[in-house]
């Protein structure tokens, strides 16, 4: 999305203009509607461990990697986001480390053999770069800084820099063993106190090398206990001098005395390979160990195999003092992917606080209570997001038109079985909607035995609600934080209650506002949006099959639930009672009549309407909608039918049958325009008008399955994403494809804000939500038809980056060059007039010609009310302003000043000698009859300049000026501009009309053309008004 370099030379400008028809304009125009803004929901989604550093004596700063950007959080403020590094790195970050007030980030290299680089950031801004060797192509997997050295660990070598000058010092390559890869580095490096210029490096054969950085030589090697120990996975110096903790791939952790090369303690030697330790940290506040917890000697270990943190008491020979279960974990369904467990655990220096980060996109801080008997910490702060790709997105609607929250909250659901609410104003307000205490609920229901309560807690995630597949929301009855929760019960099946539900308390406080359907579940669940927690009800489908679609009425009182078997039910959200079925339930007499009709082969009554109890969908219901007055329920399904039901009676009123053509996969309803968009399995999107029950548009172009689509806030566009990784925008009035973005990975869900500011997208390989700015709110964007070959890649940013645009910068681009402006104008000028028979307005901003009409009023209003006052005298010690001015030139007796008459004569001579562009183009148009250059020049003038030029017309130029306006009026273009220019002309030169014969003739031609066009326009408006009146009449 970069514009490229513009050198300003004439050859470069000409060359760039010649590319107008060769792709330059195509690349820019394809991105003209949406520009990347930011990404939300990213905390720690990568395998790069976090890095922390003390900030004075009061707090710590924790920095995490989110791909190509670093986030820095303040621990004292509850992990408040402080900085985001910019610009973003060209490749994914592979290692990072904080040192003093700076953060170092390494990126590049790896399988693609890209050039490796390390950038230096301070307070989120890039300030430097480390000097890299010429042959640097391996990824830096770990960084260490101590003394005057910066050490980077790659796959087969160590790179060393000076920390003061960032100059590359040396490259150290370990000797390889006889077997292939036996001595390659495993990524673990560290330094130990009192070991000057020494770095400890773990290798894949289980040994640890000790290198002298100053001399670049290997001085010693620590051998593994056995050949089956495996690679070194973690190194950490202990608070005791010369003692190093070493973890290996077989799950063992040993404490090794470096001075004597002696094994002091071995832990977890019989652990399985899945429990490999990848992170070690020691508690340094001198507490936690021993029987009473008053002795030092606590070590924490964690690995990527599970989400548990193990605490070891080293004072008693090395025993487990406690296990923090489920600190970071994922559901069983996602354990196959490499995204489970913990990538780093760290005790803060001198504190009883421990920081953990996992591949579940979470960063947490834990604290040990001083007077607690528990050996495990409790949660202190947490920042997290989705742990798996997002599948559902939706902006939260407002409960009134002037609500302050409209377009500022976003709902999302992912494959990690979580439901999130995101604040676009403040990240700290974003949170996951609570599903209750899962562990407590499991124990109460007897789903956990005593042995499982102490084992790994990964299976507890399956006790949460299944993955959300559909959701609906209406805040008109939401009670906020004061809504009654019904005594604390969560997701109660209202149909199993013996007595009627009591909704009196919720009637005064409000009730649930969100309904969700879940994969493989026959219950639709409710949620309190204001309280951010699970609701009271679980609505069961009528036929006991899976919920496939849900909807909430505009009033927020009723919830509709559609099933895979084709049934539709309406529940009252306040009481949880079933109110209606579609089709409605039949009495025995009605059922007998219906069977008789079927015997005669008829499904309709005498009047031609559908009979009661008829019309159920034969396949899954994929869409549910209710009009704004709760009169009609609209449903669609895989059977290819769109059905219109009576809300009160449950009778089928009408249907549209597309069974022979296609099946309907999903639907979107735009209530203000009464339009329904339906995605079909033939890769098309069809638009239906609910008033006429007719298909009004068919939108084609998607080359893969449609994964998500939505209306724009005004109902003018339809934005759709497909599995070919392209987001397309169609203009409904014309049916044209007007914009397309090719993203890096398929878009799985998208949503358009009610204010029209943002487009939110979620992608298959990311756990974040990308926000795009809608530039059409602030600037004019051509919406011409584009072709499929004009689609170009568009990369969404990880966070705020170099190419990210805010709302203002997306609208006003100060760096736009003149040739780009001319190209955009050339592209839009093709749409100045669709047909010569149409009366067309200009593309000039409305304020320009309105200012021209009222320029005298504006000047009078801006006229100073009082003469300027003399400045106050300055203090005596400051020089006077008059003395600082240069002396005025003194005229001699022989020099005479020009009189006003002479100055006027000189000005007229200068004007006659050098005619302006306005005069020359008008004269050329009068000679050739082509006034197009003159009109285009006049359109580009500012209001004040145009006023001066019209006032400066001499008597011979008045008739050609009127002829030019008459010619433009005959072309039926720039209608409002021509009227404004003529109004100003008559106001200024009206007195010259009686005495100028040629001017009267030109004005007569103008009058004839104006009358002809006025009569034609009046006939068209009258005809359209008559048609609208006929359609609105009740006849």
PDB file of N, CA, C and O in Angstrom, residues 25 107 116 186 247 289 318 322 398 499 573 577 614 631 671 723 797 811 859 862 864 924 928 941 949 957 973:
ATOM      1  N   UNK A  25      -3.085   3.508 -11.492  1.00  0.00           N
ATOM      2  CA  UNK A  25      -4.344   3.947 -10.908  1.00  0.00           C
ATOM      3  C   UNK A  25      -5.128   2.766 -10.355  1.00  0.00           C
ATOM      4  O   UNK A  25      -5.848   2.894  -9.382  1.00  0.00           O
ATOM      5  N   UNK A 107      14.293 -10.020  13.939  1.00  0.00           N
ATOM      6  CA  UNK A 107      13.337 -10.548  12.975  1.00  0.00           C
ATOM      7  C   UNK A 107      14.090 -10.986  11.730  1.00  0.00           C
ATOM      8  O   UNK A 107      15.251 -10.645  11.520  1.00  0.00           O
ATOM      9  N   UNK A 116      18.538 -11.182   8.235  1.00  0.00           N
ATOM     10  CA  UNK A 116      18.243 -11.009   9.652  1.00  0.00           C
ATOM     11  C   UNK A 116      18.598  -9.583  10.083  1.00  0.00           C
ATOM     12  O   UNK A 116      19.583  -9.012   9.620  1.00  0.00           O
ATOM     13  N   UNK A 186      20.491 -25.121  20.785  1.00  0.00           N
ATOM     14  CA  UNK A 186      19.063 -25.325  21.057  1.00  0.00           C
ATOM     15  C   UNK A 186      18.354 -24.034  21.434  1.00  0.00           C
ATOM     16  O   UNK A 186      17.157 -24.049  21.690  1.00  0.00           O
ATOM     17  N   UNK A 247      17.541 -27.429  32.201  1.00  0.00           N
ATOM     18  CA  UNK A 247      16.427 -28.318  31.848  1.00  0.00           C
ATOM     19  C   UNK A 247      16.711 -28.947  30.498  1.00  0.00           C
ATOM     20  O   UNK A 247      17.236 -28.290  29.588  1.00  0.00           O
ATOM     21  N   UNK A 289       9.827 -20.891  50.929  1.00  0.00           N
ATOM     22  CA  UNK A 289      10.298 -22.249  51.136  1.00  0.00           C
ATOM     23  C   UNK A 289      10.240 -22.610  52.625  1.00  0.00           C
ATOM     24  O   UNK A 289      10.009 -21.751  53.481  1.00  0.00           O
ATOM     25  N   UNK A 318      14.447 -30.961  47.240  1.00  0.00           N
ATOM     26  CA  UNK A 318      13.788 -30.824  45.956  1.00  0.00           C
ATOM     27  C   UNK A 318      12.457 -31.527  45.894  1.00  0.00           C
ATOM     28  O   UNK A 318      12.337 -32.621  45.344  1.00  0.00           O
ATOM     29  N   UNK A 322       3.832 -26.969  45.301  1.00  0.00           N
ATOM     30  CA  UNK A 322       2.513 -26.616  44.801  1.00  0.00           C
ATOM     31  C   UNK A 322       2.500 -26.604  43.283  1.00  0.00           C
ATOM     32  O   UNK A 322       3.540 -26.474  42.635  1.00  0.00           O
ATOM     33  N   UNK A 398     -26.926   0.141  19.361  1.00  0.00           N
ATOM     34  CA  UNK A 398     -27.227   1.048  20.461  1.00  0.00           C
ATOM     35  C   UNK A 398     -28.682   0.902  20.865  1.00  0.00           C
ATOM     36  O   UNK A 398     -29.517   0.399  20.111  1.00  0.00           O
ATOM     37  N   UNK A 499     -43.421 -24.587  37.406  1.00  0.00           N
ATOM     38  CA  UNK A 499     -44.306 -23.433  37.486  1.00  0.00           C
ATOM     39  C   UNK A 499     -43.911 -22.365  36.508  1.00  0.00           C
ATOM     40  O   UNK A 499     -42.845 -22.410  35.891  1.00  0.00           O
ATOM     41  N   UNK A 573     -37.789 -13.292  26.354  1.00  0.00           N
ATOM     42  CA  UNK A 573     -36.517 -13.154  27.058  1.00  0.00           C
ATOM     43  C   UNK A 573     -36.699 -12.779  28.518  1.00  0.00           C
ATOM     44  O   UNK A 573     -35.820 -13.063  29.346  1.00  0.00           O
ATOM     45  N   UNK A 577     -40.382 -18.118  28.599  1.00  0.00           N
ATOM     46  CA  UNK A 577     -41.492 -18.987  28.206  1.00  0.00           C
ATOM     47  C   UNK A 577     -41.590 -19.042  26.684  1.00  0.00           C
ATOM     48  O   UNK A 577     -41.407 -18.040  26.000  1.00  0.00           O
ATOM     49  N   UNK A 614     -48.911 -25.502   8.099  1.00  0.00           N
ATOM     50  CA  UNK A 614     -48.184 -25.891   6.900  1.00  0.00           C
ATOM     51  C   UNK A 614     -47.005 -24.956   6.664  1.00  0.00           C
ATOM     52  O   UNK A 614     -47.041 -23.790   7.039  1.00  0.00           O
ATOM     53  N   UNK A 631     -44.389  -7.719  13.044  1.00  0.00           N
ATOM     54  CA  UNK A 631     -45.544  -8.224  12.317  1.00  0.00           C
ATOM     55  C   UNK A 631     -45.198  -9.434  11.456  1.00  0.00           C
ATOM     56  O   UNK A 631     -46.024 -10.318  11.271  1.00  0.00           O
ATOM     57  N   UNK A 671     -32.735  -3.563   8.387  1.00  0.00           N
ATOM     58  CA  UNK A 671     -34.092  -3.196   8.784  1.00  0.00           C
ATOM     59  C   UNK A 671     -34.533  -1.834   8.236  1.00  0.00           C
ATOM     60  O   UNK A 671     -35.678  -1.691   7.828  1.00  0.00           O
ATOM     61  N   UNK A 723     -13.498 -17.469   0.555  1.00  0.00           N
ATOM     62  CA  UNK A 723     -12.325 -18.264   0.877  1.00  0.00           C
ATOM     63  C   UNK A 723     -11.190 -18.067  -0.114  1.00  0.00           C
ATOM     64  O   UNK A 723     -10.133 -18.667   0.071  1.00  0.00           O
ATOM     65  N   UNK A 797      -2.431  -4.437   9.393  1.00  0.00           N
ATOM     66  CA  UNK A 797      -1.340  -4.265  10.341  1.00  0.00           C
ATOM     67  C   UNK A 797      -1.592  -5.027  11.628  1.00  0.00           C
ATOM     68  O   UNK A 797      -2.732  -5.260  12.027  1.00  0.00           O
ATOM     69  N   UNK A 811      -8.601  10.583   5.957  1.00  0.00           N
ATOM     70  CA  UNK A 811      -9.433  11.489   5.182  1.00  0.00           C
ATOM     71  C   UNK A 811      -8.617  12.576   4.505  1.00  0.00           C
ATOM     72  O   UNK A 811      -8.876  12.956   3.369  1.00  0.00           O
ATOM     73  N   UNK A 859     -17.718  38.893   3.365  1.00  0.00           N
ATOM     74  CA  UNK A 859     -16.744  39.974   3.547  1.00  0.00           C
ATOM     75  C   UNK A 859     -17.257  41.003   4.543  1.00  0.00           C
ATOM     76  O   UNK A 859     -16.489  41.523   5.360  1.00  0.00           O
ATOM     77  N   UNK A 862     -16.898  39.576   8.031  1.00  0.00           N
ATOM     78  CA  UNK A 862     -15.514  39.480   8.494  1.00  0.00           C
ATOM     79  C   UNK A 862     -14.807  40.831   8.568  1.00  0.00           C
ATOM     80  O   UNK A 862     -13.626  40.882   8.901  1.00  0.00           O
ATOM     81  N   UNK A 864     -13.446  44.203   9.996  1.00  0.00           N
ATOM     82  CA  UNK A 864     -13.103  44.582  11.384  1.00  0.00           C
ATOM     83  C   UNK A 864     -14.117  45.565  11.950  1.00  0.00           C
ATOM     84  O   UNK A 864     -14.578  46.488  11.266  1.00  0.00           O
ATOM     85  N   UNK A 924     -10.286  32.262 -26.615  1.00  0.00           N
ATOM     86  CA  UNK A 924     -10.102  31.099 -27.491  1.00  0.00           C
ATOM     87  C   UNK A 924     -11.415  30.350 -27.675  1.00  0.00           C
ATOM     88  O   UNK A 924     -11.723  29.870 -28.771  1.00  0.00           O
ATOM     89  N   UNK A 928     -13.301  29.513 -31.299  1.00  0.00           N
ATOM     90  CA  UNK A 928     -13.468  28.134 -31.763  1.00  0.00           C
ATOM     91  C   UNK A 928     -14.837  27.545 -31.446  1.00  0.00           C
ATOM     92  O   UNK A 928     -15.207  26.522 -32.022  1.00  0.00           O
ATOM     93  N   UNK A 941     -11.049  27.574  -9.944  1.00  0.00           N
ATOM     94  CA  UNK A 941     -10.753  28.810  -9.222  1.00  0.00           C
ATOM     95  C   UNK A 941     -11.447  28.816  -7.869  1.00  0.00           C
ATOM     96  O   UNK A 941     -12.544  28.265  -7.701  1.00  0.00           O
ATOM     97  N   UNK A 949     -12.302  37.680 -11.135  1.00  0.00           N
ATOM     98  CA  UNK A 949     -12.255  37.547 -12.598  1.00  0.00           C
ATOM     99  C   UNK A 949     -13.558  38.000 -13.250  1.00  0.00           C
ATOM    100  O   UNK A 949     -13.556  38.631 -14.311  1.00  0.00           O
ATOM    101  N   UNK A 957     -15.869  41.383 -23.331  1.00  0.00           N
ATOM    102  CA  UNK A 957     -15.823  39.995 -22.854  1.00  0.00           C
ATOM    103  C   UNK A 957     -17.139  39.528 -22.249  1.00  0.00           C
ATOM    104  O   UNK A 957     -17.275  38.344 -21.929  1.00  0.00           O
ATOM    105  N   UNK A 973     -24.682  19.908 -18.022  1.00  0.00           N
ATOM    106  CA  UNK A 973     -23.617  19.561 -17.072  1.00  0.00           C
ATOM    107  C   UNK A 973     -23.367  20.754 -16.153  1.00  0.00           C
ATOM    108  O   UNK A 973     -23.565  21.911 -16.540  1.00  0.00           O
TER     109      UNK A 973
END
